[in-house]
Short mmCIF file of C-alpha atoms and ligand atoms in Angstrom, two decimals:
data_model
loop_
_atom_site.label_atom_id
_atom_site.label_comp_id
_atom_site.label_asym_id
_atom_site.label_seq_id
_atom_site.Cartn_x
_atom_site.Cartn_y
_atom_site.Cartn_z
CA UNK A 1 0.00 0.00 0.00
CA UNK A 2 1.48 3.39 -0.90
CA UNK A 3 2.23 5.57 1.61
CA UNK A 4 0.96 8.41 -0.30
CA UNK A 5 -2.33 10.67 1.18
CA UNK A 6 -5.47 10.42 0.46
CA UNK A 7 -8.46 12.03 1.06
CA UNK A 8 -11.59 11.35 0.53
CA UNK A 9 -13.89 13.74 -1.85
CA UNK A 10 -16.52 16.66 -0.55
CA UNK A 11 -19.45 16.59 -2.89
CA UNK A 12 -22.67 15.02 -3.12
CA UNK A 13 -21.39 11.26 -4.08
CA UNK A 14 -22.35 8.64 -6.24
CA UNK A 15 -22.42 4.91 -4.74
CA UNK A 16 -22.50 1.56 -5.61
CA UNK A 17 -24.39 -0.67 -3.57
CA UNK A 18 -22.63 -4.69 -4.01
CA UNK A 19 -24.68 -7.03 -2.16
CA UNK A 20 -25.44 -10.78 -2.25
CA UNK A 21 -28.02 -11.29 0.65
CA UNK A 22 -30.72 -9.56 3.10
CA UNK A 23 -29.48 -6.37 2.49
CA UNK A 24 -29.78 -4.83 5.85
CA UNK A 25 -26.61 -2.71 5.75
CA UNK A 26 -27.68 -1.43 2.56
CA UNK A 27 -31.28 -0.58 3.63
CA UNK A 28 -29.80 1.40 6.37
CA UNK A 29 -27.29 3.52 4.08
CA UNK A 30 -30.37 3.59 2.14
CA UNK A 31 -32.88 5.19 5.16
CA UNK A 32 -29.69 7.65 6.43
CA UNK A 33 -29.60 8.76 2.52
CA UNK A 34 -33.26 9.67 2.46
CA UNK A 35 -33.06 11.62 5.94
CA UNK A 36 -30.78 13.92 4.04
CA UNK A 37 -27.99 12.44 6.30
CA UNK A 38 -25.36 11.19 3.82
CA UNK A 39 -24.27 13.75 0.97
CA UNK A 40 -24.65 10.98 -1.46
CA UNK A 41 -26.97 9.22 -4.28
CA UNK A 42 -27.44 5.76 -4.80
CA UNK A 43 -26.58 5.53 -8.45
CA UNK A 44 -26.97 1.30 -8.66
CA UNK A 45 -27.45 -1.58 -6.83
CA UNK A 46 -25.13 -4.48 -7.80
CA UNK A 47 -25.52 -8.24 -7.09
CA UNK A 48 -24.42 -11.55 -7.71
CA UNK A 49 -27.90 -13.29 -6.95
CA UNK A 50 -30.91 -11.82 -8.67
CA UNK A 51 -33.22 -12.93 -5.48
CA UNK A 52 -31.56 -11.65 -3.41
CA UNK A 53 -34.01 -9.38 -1.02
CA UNK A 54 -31.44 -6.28 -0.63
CA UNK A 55 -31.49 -6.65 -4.48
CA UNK A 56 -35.68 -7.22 -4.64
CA UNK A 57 -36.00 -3.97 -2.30
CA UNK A 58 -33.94 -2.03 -4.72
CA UNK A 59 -35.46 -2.63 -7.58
CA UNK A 60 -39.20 -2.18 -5.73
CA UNK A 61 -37.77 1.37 -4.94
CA UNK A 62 -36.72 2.47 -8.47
CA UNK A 63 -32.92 2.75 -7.83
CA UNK A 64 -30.86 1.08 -10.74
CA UNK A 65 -30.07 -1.96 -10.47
CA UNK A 66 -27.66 -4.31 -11.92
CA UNK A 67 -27.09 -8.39 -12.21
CA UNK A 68 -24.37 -10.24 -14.00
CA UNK A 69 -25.01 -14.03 -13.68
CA UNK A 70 -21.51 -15.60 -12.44
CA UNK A 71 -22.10 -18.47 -14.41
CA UNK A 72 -22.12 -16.20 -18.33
CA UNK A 73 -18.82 -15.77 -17.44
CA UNK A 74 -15.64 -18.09 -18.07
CA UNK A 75 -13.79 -16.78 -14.53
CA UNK A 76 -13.97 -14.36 -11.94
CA UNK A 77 -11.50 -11.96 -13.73
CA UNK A 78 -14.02 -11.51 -16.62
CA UNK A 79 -16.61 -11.57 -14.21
CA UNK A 80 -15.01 -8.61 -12.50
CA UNK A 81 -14.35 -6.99 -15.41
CA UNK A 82 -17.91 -6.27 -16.51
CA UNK A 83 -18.50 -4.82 -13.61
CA UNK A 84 -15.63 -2.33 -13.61
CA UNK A 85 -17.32 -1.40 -16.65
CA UNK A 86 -20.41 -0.87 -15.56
CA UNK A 87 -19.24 1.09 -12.64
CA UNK A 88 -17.01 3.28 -14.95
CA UNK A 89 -20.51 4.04 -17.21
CA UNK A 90 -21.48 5.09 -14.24
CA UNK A 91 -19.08 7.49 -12.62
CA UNK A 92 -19.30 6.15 -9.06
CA UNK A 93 -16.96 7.60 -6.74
CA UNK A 94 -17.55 4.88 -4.21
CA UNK A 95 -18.27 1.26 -4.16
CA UNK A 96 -20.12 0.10 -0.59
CA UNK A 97 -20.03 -3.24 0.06
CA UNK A 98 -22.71 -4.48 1.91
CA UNK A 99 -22.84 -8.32 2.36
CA UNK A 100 -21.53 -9.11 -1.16
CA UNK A 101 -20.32 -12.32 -0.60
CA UNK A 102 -18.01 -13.14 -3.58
CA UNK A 103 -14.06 -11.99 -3.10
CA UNK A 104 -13.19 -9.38 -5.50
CA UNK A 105 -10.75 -9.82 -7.55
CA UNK A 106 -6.77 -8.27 -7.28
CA UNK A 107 -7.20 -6.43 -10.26
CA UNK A 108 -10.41 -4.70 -9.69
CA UNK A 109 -9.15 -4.02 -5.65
CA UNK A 110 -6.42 -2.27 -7.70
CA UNK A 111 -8.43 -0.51 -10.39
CA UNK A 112 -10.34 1.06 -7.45
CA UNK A 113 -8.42 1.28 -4.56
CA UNK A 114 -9.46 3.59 -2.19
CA UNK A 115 -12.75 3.83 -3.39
CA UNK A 116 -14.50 0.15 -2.03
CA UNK A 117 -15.16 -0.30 1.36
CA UNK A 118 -17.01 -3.14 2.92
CA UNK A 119 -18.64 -4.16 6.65
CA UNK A 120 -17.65 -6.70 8.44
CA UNK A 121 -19.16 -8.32 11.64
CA UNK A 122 -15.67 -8.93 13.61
CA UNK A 123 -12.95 -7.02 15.23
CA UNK A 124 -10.39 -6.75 12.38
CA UNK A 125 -7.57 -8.02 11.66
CA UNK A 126 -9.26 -10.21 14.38
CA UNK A 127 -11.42 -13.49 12.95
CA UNK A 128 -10.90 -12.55 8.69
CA UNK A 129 -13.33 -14.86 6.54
CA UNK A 130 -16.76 -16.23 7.23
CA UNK A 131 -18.74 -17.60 10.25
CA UNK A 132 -16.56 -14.99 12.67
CA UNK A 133 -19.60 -14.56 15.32
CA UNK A 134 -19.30 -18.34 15.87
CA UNK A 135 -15.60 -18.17 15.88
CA UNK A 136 -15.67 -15.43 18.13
CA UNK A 137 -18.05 -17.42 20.41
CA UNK A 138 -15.62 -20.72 20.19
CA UNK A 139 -12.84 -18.67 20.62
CA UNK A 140 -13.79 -17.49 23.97
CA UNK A 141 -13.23 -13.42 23.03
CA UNK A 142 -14.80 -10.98 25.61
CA UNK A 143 -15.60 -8.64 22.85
CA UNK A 144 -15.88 -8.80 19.45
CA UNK A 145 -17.73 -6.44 16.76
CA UNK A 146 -18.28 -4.61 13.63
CA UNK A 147 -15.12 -3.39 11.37
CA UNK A 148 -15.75 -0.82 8.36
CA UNK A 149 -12.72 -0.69 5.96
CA UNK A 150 -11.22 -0.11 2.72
CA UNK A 151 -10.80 -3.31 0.50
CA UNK A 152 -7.35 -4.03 -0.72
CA UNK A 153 -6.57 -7.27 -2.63
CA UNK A 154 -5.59 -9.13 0.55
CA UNK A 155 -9.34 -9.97 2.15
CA UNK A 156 -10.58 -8.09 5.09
CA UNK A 157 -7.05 -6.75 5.70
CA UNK A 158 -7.92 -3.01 4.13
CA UNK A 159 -7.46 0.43 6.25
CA UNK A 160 -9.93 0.50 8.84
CA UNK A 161 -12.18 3.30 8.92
CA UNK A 162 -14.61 3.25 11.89
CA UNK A 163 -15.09 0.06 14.45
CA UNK A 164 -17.60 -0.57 16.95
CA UNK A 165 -16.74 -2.57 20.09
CA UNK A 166 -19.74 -5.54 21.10
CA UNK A 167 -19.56 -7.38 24.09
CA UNK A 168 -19.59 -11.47 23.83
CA UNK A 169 -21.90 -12.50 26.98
CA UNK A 170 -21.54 -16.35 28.28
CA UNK A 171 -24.24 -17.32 26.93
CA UNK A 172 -24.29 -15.83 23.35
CA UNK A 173 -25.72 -17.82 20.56
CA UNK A 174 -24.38 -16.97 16.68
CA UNK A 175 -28.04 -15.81 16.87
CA UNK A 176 -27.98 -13.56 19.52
CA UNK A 177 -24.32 -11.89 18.63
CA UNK A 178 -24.87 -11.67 14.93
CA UNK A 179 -28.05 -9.63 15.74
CA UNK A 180 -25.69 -7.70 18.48
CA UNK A 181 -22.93 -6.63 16.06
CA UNK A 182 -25.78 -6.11 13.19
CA UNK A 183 -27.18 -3.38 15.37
CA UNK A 184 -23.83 -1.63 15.74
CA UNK A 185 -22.87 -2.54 11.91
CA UNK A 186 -26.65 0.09 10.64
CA UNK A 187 -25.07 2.72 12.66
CA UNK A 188 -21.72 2.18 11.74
CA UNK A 189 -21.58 1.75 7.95
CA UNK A 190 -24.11 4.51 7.20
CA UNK A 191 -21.31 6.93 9.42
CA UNK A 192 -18.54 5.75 7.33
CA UNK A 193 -20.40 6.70 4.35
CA UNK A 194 -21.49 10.12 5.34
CA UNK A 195 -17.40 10.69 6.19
CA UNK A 196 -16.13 9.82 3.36
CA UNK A 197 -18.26 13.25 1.60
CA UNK A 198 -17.91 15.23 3.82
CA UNK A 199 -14.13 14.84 3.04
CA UNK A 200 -13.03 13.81 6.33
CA UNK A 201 -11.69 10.61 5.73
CA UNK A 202 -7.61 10.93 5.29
CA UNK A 203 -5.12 7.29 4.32
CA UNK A 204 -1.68 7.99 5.05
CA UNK A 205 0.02 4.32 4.48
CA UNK A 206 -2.68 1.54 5.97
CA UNK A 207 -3.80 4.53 9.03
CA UNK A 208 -7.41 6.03 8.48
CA UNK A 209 -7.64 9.83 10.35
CA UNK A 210 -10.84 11.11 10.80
CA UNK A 211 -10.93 14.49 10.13
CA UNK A 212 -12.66 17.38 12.48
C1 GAR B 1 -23.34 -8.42 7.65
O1 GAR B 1 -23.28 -8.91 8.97
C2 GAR B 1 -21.96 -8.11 7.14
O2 GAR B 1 -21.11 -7.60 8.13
C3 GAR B 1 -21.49 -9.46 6.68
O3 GAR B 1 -22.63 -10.03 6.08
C4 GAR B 1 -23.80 -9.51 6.69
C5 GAR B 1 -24.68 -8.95 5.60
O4 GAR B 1 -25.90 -8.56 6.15
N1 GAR B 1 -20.42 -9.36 5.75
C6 GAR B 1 -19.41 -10.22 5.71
O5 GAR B 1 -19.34 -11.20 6.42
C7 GAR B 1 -18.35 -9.91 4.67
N2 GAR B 1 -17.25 -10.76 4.83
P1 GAR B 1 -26.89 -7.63 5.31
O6 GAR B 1 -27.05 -8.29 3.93
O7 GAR B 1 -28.16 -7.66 6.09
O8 GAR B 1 -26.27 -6.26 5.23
#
């Protein structure tokens, strides 16, 4: 990662939403975008699964939305590929990943670096991967919780931007702490956006500053 500033843009934003599931995270960008929160338009809604119900509630609201079927493609680079074009066509100044469950590839990380972020429901660099509330839980962590950050190529390992700190009780169920750390993830992810155009996000090397 270069060591290089970087600071994030002041204007009214255009985002990409990628998301492969319930959609939660994106429904609460969606709400603090609406209050006249976040300086920012959702300009399309991305996915990998045309069912899924972040996707479904998208479309029913008029935003654009896009689906590439992983399967049209011969491999992931293609795959990624069309979607860097499609983002390009667009002008988006900021990719938000919001449960898109399929790793991006190197090359688009690169082609946009600085400009994805994702959520994700752990402590970073902290439990990395998949099924980190239950690894949390079998782990025997006293706290675990919710980690926004930029996305470089190597996954989950990006410049953290905001975290929040959840407590794991004794008798926590993946239930009961992935609906814990959700909680802290709406409030969480919706703030990171809102930084970012308001300009107060600064990289220097792999540190995030928040800006006054
Ligand atoms: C969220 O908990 C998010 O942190 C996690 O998937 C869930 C998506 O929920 N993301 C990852 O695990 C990424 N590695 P949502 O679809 O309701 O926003």
């Amino acid at each position: 990662m270069s060591e290089n500033v970087f600071r994030s843009p002041r204007k009214r934003g255009r985002i990409a939403v990628f998301l492969s599931g319930r959609g939660s995270n994106f429904m609460a960008i969606h709400e603090a975008i609406e209050a006249g929160e976040i300086n920012a338009d959702v300009a399309l809604v991305f996915s990998n699964k045309k069912e899924a119900p972040g996707f479904l509630f998208a479309r029913d609201r008029g935003l654009e939305t896009l689906y590439l079927r992983p399967k049209s493609f011969p491999d992931r680079e293609s795959y990624d590929q069309e979607i860097a074009r499609e983002i390009e066509a667009r002008e988006i100044d900021l990719i938000v990943l919001a449960g898109y469950m399929r790793i991006l590839t190197a090359p688009f990380c690169e082609r946009f670096l600085l400009r994805i972020i994702n959520i994700h429901p752990a402590l970073l660099p902290s439990f990395p991967g998949l099924h980190v509330q239950q690894k949390a839980i079998d782990w025997g962590v006293r706290f675990s919780g919710a980690t926004v950050h930029f996305v470089i190529p190597e996954v989950d390992m990006g410049p953290i931007i905001l975290q929040a700190v959840v407590p794991v009780l004794q008798d926590d169920t993946e239930e009961s702490l992935s609906a814990r750390i959700l909680k802290e993830e709406h409030k969480i992810y919706p703030e990171a956006v809102k930084l970012f155009f308001e300009g107060r996000v600064e990289v220097r090397g792999r540190k995030v500053f928040i800006l006054d």
